[in-house]
mmCIF file of C-alpha atoms in Angstrom:
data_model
loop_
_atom_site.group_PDB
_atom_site.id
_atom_site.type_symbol
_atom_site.label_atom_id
_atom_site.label_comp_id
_atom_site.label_asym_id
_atom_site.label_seq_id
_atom_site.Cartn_x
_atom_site.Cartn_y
_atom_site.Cartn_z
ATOM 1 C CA UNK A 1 0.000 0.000 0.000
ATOM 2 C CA UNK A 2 1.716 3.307 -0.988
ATOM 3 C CA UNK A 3 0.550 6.387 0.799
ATOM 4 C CA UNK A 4 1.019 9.774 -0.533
ATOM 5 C CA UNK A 5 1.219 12.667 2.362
ATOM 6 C CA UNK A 6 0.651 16.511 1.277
ATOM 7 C CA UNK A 7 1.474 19.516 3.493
ATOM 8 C CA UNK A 8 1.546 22.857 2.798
ATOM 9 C CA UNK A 9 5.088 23.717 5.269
ATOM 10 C CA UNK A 10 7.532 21.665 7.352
ATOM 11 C CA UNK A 11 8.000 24.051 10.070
ATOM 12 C CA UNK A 12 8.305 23.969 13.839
ATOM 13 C CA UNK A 13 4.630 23.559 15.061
ATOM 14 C CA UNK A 14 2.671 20.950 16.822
ATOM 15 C CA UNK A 15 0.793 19.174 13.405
ATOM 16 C CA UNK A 16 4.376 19.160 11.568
ATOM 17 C CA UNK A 17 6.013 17.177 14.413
ATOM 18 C CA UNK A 18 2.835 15.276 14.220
ATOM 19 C CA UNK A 19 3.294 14.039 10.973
ATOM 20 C CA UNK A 20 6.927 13.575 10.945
ATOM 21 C CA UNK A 21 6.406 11.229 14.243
ATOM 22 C CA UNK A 22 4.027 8.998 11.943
ATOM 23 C CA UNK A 23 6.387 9.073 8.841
ATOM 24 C CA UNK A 24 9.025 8.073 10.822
ATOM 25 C CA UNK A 25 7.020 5.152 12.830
ATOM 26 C CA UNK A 26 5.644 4.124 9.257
ATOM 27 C CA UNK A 27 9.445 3.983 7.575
ATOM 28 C CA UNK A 28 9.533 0.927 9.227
ATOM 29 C CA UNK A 29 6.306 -1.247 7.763
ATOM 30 C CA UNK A 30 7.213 -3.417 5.725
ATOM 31 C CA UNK A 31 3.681 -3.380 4.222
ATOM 32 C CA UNK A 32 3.222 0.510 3.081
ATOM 33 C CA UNK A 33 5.891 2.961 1.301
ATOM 34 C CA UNK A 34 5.386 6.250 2.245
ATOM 35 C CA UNK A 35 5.751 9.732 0.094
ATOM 36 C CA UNK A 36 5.469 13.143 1.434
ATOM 37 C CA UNK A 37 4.659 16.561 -0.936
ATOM 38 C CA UNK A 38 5.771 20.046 0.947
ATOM 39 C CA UNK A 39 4.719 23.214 -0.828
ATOM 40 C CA UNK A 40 7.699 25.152 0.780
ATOM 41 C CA UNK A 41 11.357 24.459 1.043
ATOM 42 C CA UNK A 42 10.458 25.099 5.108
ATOM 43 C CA UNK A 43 11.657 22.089 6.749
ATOM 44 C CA UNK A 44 11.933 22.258 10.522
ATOM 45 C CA UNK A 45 12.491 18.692 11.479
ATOM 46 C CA UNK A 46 15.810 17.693 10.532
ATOM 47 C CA UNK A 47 14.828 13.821 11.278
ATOM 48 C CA UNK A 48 12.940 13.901 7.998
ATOM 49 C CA UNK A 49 16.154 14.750 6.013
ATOM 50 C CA UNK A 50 17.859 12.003 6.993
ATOM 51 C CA UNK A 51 14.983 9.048 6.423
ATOM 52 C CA UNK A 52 14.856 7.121 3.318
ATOM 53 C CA UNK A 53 11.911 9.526 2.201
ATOM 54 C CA UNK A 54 11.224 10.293 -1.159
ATOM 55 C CA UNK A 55 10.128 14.313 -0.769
ATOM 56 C CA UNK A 56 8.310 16.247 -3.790
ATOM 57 C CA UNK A 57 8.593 20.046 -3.608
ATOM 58 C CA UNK A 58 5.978 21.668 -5.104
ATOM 59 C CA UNK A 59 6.396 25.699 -4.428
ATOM 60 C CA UNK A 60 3.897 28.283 -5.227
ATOM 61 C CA UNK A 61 4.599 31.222 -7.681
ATOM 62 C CA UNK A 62 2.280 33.354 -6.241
ATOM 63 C CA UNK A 63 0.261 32.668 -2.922
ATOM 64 C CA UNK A 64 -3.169 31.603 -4.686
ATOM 65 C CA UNK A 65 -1.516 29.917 -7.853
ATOM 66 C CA UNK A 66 -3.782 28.028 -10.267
ATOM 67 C CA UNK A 67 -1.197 25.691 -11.622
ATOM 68 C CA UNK A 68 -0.472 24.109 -8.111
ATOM 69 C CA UNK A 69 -3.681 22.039 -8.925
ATOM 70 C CA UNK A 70 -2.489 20.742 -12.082
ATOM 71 C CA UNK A 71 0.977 20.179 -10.390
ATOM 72 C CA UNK A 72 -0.502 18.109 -7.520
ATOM 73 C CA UNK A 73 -2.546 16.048 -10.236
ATOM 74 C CA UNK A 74 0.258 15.357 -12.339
ATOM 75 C CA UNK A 75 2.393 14.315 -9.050
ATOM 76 C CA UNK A 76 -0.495 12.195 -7.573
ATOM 77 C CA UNK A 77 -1.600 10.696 -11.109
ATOM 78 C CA UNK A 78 2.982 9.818 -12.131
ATOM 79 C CA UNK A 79 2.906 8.471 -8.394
ATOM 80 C CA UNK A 80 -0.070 6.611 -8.262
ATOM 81 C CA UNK A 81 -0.868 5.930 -4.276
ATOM 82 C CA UNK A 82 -3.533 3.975 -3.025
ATOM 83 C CA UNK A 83 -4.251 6.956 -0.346
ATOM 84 C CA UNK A 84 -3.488 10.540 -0.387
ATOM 85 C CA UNK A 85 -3.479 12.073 3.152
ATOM 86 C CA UNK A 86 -3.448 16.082 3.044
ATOM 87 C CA UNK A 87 -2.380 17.577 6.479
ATOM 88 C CA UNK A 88 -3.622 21.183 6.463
ATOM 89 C CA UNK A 89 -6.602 23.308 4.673
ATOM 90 C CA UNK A 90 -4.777 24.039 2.064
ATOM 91 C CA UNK A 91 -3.495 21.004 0.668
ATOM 92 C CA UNK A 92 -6.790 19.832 1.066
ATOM 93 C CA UNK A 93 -7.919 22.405 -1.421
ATOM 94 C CA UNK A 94 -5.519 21.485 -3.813
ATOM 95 C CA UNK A 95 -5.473 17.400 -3.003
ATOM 96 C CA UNK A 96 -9.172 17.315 -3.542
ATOM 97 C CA UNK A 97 -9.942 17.648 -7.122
ATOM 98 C CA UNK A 98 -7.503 15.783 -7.798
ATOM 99 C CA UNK A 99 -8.291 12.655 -5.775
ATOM 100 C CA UNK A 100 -11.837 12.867 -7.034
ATOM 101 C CA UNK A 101 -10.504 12.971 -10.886
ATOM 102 C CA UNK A 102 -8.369 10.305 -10.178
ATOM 103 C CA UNK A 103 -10.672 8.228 -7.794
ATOM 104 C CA UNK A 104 -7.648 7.888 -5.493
ATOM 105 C CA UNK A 105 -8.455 7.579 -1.860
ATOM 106 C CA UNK A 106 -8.713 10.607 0.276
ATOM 107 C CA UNK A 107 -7.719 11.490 3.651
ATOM 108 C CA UNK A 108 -8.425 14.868 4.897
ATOM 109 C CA UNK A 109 -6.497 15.694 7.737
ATOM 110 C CA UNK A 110 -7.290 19.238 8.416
ATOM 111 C CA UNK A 111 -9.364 19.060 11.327
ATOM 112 C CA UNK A 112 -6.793 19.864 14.182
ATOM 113 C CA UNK A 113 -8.032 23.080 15.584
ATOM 114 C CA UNK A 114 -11.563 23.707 17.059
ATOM 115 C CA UNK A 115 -12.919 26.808 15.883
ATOM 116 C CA UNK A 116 -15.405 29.186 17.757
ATOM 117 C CA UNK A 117 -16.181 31.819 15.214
ATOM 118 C CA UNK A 118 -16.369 30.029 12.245
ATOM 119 C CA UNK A 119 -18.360 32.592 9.348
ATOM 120 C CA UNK A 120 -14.610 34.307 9.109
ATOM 121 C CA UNK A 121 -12.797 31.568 9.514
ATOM 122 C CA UNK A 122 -10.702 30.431 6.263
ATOM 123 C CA UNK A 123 -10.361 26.601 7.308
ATOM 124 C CA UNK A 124 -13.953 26.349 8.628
ATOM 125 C CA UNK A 125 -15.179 27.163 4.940
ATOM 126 C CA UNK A 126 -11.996 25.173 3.164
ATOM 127 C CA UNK A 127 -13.900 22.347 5.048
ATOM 128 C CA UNK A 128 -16.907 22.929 3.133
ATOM 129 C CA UNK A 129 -15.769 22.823 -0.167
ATOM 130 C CA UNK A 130 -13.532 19.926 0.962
ATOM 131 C CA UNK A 131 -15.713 17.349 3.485
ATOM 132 C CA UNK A 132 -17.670 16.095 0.335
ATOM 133 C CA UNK A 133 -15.135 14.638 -1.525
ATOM 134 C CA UNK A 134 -13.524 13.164 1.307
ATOM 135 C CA UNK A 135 -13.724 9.534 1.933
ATOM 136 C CA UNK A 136 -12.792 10.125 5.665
ATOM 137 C CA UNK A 137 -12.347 13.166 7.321
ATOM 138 C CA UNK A 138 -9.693 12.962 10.377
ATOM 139 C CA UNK A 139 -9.609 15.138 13.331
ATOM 140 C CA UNK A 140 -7.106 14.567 16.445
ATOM 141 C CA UNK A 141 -9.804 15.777 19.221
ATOM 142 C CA UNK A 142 -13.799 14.958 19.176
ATOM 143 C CA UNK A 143 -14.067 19.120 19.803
ATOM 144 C CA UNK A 144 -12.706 19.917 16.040
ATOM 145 C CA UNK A 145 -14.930 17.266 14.597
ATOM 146 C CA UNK A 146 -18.000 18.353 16.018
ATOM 147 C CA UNK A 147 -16.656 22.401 15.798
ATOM 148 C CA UNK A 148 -16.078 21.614 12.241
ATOM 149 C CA UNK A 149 -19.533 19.745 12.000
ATOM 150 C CA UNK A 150 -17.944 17.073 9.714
ATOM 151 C CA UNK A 151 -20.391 13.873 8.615
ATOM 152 C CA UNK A 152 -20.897 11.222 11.155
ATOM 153 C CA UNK A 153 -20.146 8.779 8.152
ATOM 154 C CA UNK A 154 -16.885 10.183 7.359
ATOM 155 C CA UNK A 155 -15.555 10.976 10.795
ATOM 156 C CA UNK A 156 -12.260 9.566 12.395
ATOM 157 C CA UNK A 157 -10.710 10.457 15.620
ATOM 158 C CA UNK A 158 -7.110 9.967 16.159
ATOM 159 C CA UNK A 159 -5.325 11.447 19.467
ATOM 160 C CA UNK A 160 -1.885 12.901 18.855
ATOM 161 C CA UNK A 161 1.018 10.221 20.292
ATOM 162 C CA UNK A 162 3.654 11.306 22.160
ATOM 163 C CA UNK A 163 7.597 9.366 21.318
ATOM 164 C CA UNK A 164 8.806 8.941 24.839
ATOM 165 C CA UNK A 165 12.616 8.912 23.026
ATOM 166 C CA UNK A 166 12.571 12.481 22.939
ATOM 167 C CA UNK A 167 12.687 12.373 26.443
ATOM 168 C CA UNK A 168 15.955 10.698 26.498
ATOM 169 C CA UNK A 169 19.574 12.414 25.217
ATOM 170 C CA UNK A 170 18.910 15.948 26.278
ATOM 171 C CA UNK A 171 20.901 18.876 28.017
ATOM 172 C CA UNK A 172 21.266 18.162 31.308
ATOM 173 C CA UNK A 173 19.064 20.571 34.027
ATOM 174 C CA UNK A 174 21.492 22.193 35.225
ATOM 175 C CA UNK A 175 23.708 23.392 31.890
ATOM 176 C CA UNK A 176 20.448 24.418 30.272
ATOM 177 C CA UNK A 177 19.238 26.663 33.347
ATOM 178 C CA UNK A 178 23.134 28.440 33.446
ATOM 179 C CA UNK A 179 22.816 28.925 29.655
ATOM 180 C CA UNK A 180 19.807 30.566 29.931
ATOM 181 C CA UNK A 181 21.015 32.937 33.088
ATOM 182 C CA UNK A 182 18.378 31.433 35.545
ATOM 183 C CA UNK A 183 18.780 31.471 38.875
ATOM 184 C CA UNK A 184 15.292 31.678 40.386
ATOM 185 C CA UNK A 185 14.170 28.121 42.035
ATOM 186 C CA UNK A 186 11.654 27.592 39.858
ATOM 187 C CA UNK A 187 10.197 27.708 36.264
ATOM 188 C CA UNK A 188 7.288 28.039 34.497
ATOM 189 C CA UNK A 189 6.855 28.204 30.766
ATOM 190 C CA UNK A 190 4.367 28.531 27.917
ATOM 191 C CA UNK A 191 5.572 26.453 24.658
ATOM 192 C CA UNK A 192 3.542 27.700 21.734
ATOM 193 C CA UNK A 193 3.088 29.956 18.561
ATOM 194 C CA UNK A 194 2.749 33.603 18.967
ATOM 195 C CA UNK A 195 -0.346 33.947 17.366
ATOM 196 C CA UNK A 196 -3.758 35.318 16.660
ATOM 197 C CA UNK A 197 -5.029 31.298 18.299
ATOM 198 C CA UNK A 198 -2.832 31.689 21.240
ATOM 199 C CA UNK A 199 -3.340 34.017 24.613
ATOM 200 C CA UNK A 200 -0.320 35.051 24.964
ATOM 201 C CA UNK A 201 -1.577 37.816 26.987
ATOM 202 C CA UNK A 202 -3.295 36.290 29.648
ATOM 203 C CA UNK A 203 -0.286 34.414 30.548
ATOM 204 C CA UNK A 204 2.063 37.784 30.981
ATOM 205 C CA UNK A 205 -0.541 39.252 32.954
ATOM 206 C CA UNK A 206 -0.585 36.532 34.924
ATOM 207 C CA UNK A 207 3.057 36.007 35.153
ATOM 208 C CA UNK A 208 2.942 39.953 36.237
ATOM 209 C CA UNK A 209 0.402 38.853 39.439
ATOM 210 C CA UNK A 210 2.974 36.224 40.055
ATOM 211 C CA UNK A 211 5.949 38.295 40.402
ATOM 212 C CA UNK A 212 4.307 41.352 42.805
ATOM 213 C CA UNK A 213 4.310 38.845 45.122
ATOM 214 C CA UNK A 214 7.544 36.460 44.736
ATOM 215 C CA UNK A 215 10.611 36.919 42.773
ATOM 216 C CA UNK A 216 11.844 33.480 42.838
ATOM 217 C CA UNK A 217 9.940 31.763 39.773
ATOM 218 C CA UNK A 218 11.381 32.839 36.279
ATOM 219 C CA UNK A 219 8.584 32.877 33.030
ATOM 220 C CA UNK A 220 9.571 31.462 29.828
ATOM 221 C CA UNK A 221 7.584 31.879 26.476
ATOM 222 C CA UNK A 222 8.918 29.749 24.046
ATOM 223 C CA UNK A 223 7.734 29.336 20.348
ATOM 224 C CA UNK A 224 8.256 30.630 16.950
ATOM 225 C CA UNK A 225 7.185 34.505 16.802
ATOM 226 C CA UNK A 226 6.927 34.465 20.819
ATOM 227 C CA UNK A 227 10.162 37.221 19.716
ATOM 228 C CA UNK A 228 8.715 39.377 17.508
ATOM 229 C CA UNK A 229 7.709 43.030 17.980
ATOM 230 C CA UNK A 230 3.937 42.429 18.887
ATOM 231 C CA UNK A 231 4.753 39.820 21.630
ATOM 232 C CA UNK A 232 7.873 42.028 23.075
ATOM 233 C CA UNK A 233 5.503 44.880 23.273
ATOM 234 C CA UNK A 234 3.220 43.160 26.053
ATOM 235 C CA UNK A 235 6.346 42.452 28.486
ATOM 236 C CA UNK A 236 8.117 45.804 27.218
ATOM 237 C CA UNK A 237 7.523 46.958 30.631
ATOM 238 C CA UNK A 238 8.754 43.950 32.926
ATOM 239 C CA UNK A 239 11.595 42.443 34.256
ATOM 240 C CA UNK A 240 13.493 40.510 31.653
ATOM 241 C CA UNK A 241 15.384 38.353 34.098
ATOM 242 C CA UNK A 242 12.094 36.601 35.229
ATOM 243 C CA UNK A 243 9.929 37.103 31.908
ATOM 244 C CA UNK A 244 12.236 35.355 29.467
ATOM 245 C CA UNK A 245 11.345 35.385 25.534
ATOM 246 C CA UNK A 246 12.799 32.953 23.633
ATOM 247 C CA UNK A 247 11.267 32.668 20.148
ATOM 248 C CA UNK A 248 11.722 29.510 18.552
ATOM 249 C CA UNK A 249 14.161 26.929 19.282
ATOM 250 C CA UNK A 250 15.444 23.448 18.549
ATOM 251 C CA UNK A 251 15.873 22.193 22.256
ATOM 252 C CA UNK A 252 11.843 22.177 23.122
ATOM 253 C CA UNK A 253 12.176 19.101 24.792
ATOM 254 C CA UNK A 254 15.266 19.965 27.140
ATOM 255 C CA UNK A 255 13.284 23.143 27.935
ATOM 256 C CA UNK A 256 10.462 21.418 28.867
ATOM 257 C CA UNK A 257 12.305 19.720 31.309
ATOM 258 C CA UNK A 258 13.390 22.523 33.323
ATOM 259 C CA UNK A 259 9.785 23.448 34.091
ATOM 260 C CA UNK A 260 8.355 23.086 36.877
ATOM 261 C CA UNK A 261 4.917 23.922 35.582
ATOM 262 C CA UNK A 262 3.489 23.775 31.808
ATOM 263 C CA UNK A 263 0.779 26.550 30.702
ATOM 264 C CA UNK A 264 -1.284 26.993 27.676
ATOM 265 C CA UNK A 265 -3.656 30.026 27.074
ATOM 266 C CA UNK A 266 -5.307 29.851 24.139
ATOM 267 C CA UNK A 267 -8.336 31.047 22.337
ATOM 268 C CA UNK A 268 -9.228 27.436 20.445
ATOM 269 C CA UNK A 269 -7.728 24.535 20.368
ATOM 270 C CA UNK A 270 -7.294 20.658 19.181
ATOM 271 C CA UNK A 271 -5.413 18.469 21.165
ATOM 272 C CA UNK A 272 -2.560 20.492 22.041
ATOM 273 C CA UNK A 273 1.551 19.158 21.654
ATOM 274 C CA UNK A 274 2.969 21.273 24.120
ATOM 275 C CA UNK A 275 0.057 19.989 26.621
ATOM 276 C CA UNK A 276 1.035 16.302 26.092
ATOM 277 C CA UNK A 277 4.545 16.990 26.422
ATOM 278 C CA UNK A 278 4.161 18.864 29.566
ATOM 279 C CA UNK A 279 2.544 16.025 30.556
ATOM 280 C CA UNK A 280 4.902 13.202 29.443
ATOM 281 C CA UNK A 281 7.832 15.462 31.511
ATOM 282 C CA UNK A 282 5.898 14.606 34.470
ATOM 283 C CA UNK A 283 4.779 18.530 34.319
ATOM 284 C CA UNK A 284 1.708 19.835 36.016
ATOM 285 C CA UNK A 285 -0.191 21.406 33.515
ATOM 286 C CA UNK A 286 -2.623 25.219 33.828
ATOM 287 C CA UNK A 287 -4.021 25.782 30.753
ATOM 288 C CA UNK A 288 -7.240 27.013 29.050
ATOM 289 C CA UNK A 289 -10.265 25.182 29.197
ATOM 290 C CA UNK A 290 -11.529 24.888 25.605
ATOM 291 C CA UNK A 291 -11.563 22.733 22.529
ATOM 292 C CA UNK A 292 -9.748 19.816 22.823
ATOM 293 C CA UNK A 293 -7.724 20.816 25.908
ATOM 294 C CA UNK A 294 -10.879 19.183 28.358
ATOM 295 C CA UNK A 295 -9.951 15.569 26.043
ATOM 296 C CA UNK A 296 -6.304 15.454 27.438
ATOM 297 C CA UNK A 297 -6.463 17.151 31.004
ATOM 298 C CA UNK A 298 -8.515 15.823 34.102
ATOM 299 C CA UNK A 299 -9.258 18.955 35.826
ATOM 300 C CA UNK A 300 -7.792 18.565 39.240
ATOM 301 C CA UNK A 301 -5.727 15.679 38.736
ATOM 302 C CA UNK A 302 -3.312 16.446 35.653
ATOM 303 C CA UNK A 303 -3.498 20.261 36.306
ATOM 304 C CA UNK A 304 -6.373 23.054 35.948
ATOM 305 C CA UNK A 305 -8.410 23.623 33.352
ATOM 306 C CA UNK A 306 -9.845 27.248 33.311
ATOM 307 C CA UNK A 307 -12.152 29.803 31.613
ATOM 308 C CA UNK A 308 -10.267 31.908 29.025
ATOM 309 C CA UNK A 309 -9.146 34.929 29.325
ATOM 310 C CA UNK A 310 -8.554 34.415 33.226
ATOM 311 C CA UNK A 311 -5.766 35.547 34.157
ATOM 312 C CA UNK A 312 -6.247 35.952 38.201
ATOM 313 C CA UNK A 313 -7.113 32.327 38.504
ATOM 314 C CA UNK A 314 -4.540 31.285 36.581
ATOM 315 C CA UNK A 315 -1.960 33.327 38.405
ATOM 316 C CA UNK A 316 -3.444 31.743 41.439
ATOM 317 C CA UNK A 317 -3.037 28.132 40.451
ATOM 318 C CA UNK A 318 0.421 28.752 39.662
ATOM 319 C CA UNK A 319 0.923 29.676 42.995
ATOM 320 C CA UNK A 320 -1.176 27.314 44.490
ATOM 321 C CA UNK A 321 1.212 24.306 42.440
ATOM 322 C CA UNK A 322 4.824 26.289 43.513
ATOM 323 C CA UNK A 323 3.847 26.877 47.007
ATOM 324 C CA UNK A 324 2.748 22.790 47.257
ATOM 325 C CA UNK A 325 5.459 20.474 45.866
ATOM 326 C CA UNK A 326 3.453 17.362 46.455
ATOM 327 C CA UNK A 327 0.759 18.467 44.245
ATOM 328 C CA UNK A 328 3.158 19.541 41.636
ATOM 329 C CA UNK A 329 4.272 15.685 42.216
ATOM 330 C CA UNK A 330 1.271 13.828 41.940
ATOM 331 C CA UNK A 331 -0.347 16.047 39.511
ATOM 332 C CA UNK A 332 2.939 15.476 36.847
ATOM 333 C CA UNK A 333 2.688 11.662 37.830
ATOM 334 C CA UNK A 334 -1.058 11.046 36.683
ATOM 335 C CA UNK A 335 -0.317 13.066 33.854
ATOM 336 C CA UNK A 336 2.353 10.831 32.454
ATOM 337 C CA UNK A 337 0.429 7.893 33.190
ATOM 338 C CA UNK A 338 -2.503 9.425 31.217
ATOM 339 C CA UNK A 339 -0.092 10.255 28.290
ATOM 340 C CA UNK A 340 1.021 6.824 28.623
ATOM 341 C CA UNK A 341 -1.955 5.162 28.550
ATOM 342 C CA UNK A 342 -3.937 7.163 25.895
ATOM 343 C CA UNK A 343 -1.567 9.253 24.168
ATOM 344 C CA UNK A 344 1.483 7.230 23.065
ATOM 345 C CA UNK A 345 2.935 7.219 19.392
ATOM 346 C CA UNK A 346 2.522 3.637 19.098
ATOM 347 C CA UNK A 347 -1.684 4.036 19.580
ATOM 348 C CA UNK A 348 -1.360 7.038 17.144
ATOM 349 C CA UNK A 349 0.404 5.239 14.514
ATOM 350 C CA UNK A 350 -1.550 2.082 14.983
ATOM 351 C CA UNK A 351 -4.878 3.949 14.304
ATOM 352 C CA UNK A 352 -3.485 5.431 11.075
ATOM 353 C CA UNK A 353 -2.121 2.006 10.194
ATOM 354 C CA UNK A 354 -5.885 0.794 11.142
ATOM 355 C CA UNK A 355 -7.668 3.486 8.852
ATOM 356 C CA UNK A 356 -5.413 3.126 5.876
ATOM 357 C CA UNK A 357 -5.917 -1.197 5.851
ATOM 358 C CA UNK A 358 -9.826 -0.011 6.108
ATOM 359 C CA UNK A 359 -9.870 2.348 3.013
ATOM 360 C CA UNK A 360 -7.514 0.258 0.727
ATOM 361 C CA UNK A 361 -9.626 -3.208 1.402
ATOM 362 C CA UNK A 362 -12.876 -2.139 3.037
ATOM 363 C CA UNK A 363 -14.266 -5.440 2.889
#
């Protein structure tokens, strides 16, 4: 079974590590070959590079070019797979017509976000014109699905899986912390794009509440665009010793580990990366309550789930979880056991595997 997998960039975010976990756990069936299309020459995961991966580029000339749907039939019609699995909105656009022209198998893998206002939202109607000629739509978290309202028929839910080897071979505690000039006793950190999804502002103002009243817990904000002018401007006025930005880096996983507590605000959400890998650190976790984020955390047992926007509760649970190392214990402990349990790579990859044998011999 060959399986064709479309994407529109390789960067440093949550679906793109997704996918290059699953490529890499699929390298090694013996039953399926696997091919990947990237529309940009953007590609953050260097592990990629070095697998035995065929890799079509297929760049745009101008941001809505016509010709990338004859390119993508021409690629999909000279490669001939059995499925076609797009992993954004806009490869689905442009995967679409073809797989319907070509009756090749489709996969669409956009649904990873859970939007809330959807009438101005790009994907929301890119799922419209897409859903129908989907033969199964896949989201990672039951919120997208039913925010997207895809077709009970055509619905698949597949967590993300965490790879507990990224856990191993990273910078030790102690080197990382001196590198990065901290010397507070704790740390608390928010891994995650600076963007218009992400509540980046609710975090700083509660990091702010955090720090009138101790000064020994440093704040880390660490993503791509977390540097840029718009997010400097709403810490421009605070300590940079204990508010640390770090825009985007290669060492998420060694960062992680110096933690002490994991935070996500956000606006709308799937099932979040940075959440399970908080989580599979053994990391308490604070984050927003919406989307997809209620399908990983148990409120009160693998960290706090609250309303958005909040940022005097939040502030107030991270105290609560620095002021009570116990919690912080048992809360990071039931957290990797939940990761474990429900969100591992090898469940991920077999429910792929599982969907792909379905399509290419349904009976």
């Amino acid at each position: 079974m060959k399986v064709l997998f479309a994407i529109d960039t390789l960067g440093s975010g949550g679906k793109e590590r997704r996918l290059t976990e699953l490529i890499k756990a699929l390298q090694g069936n013996k039953y399926l070959t696997v091919e990947l299309v990237v529309m940009s020459n953007v590609i953050h995961y260097d592990e990629i590079i070095k697998l035995d991966l065929r890799i079509h580029k297929l760049i745009r000339r101008t941001k809505k070019d016509p010709c990338v749907f004859f390119r993508f039939y021409n690629i999909i019609k000279s490669i001939g797979p059995d499925i076609v699995h797009c992993w954004d909105s806009m490869t689905a656009i442009y995967v679409a017509p073809a797989c319907y022209l070509l009756k090749c198998k489709f996969v669409n893998g956009m649904v990873i976000d859970s939007p809330v206002k959807k009438i101005f939202n790009k994907h929301w109607w890119r799922g419209r014109l897409t859903f129908p000629l989907s033969d199964v739509v896949v989201g990672n978290s039951e919120a997208g699905l039913s925010a997207y309202r895809v077709p009970v028929r055509k619905r698949a839910l597949i967590y993300n899986g965490f790879n507990f080897n990224r856990t191993l071979n990273i910078t030790n505690k102690i080197e990382l912390r001196k590198s990065l000039n901290i010397e507070t006793d704790y740390v608390v950190g928010m891994v995650a794009r600076f963007s218009s999804m992400k509540d980046y502002a609710t975090y700083f103002h509660a990091a702010c509440l955090v720090l009138e009243k101790r000064k020994d817990v440093t704040f880390l904000a660490i993503g791509a665009e977390t540097d840029s002018d718009a997010a400097l401007s709403l810490v421009a006025n605070t300590n940079p010793l204990l508010i640390k930005i770090l825009g985007e880096r290669l060492d998420v996983e060694a960062l992680i580990n110096i933690l002490d507590i994991g935070i996500l605000a956000t606006f709308t959400e799937g099932i979040s990366n940075s959440i399970l890998e908080y989580m599979a650190f053994g990391k308490p976790v604070v984050a927003s309550g919406g989307g997809g984020n209620t399908e990983i955390i148990v409120n009160e047992e693998t960290g706090f789930l609250l309303k958005t926007g909040d940022a005097i509760t939040m502030a107030g649970k991270i105290e609560l979880l620095l002021s009570n190392s116990d919690l912080r214990r048992s809360m990071g402990d039931a957290g990797k056991a939940r990761v474990e349990s429900h969100f591992s790579i090898a469940r991920m990859v077999n429910d792929y595997i599982h969907l792909y044998q379905k399509l290419y011999n349904p009976d």
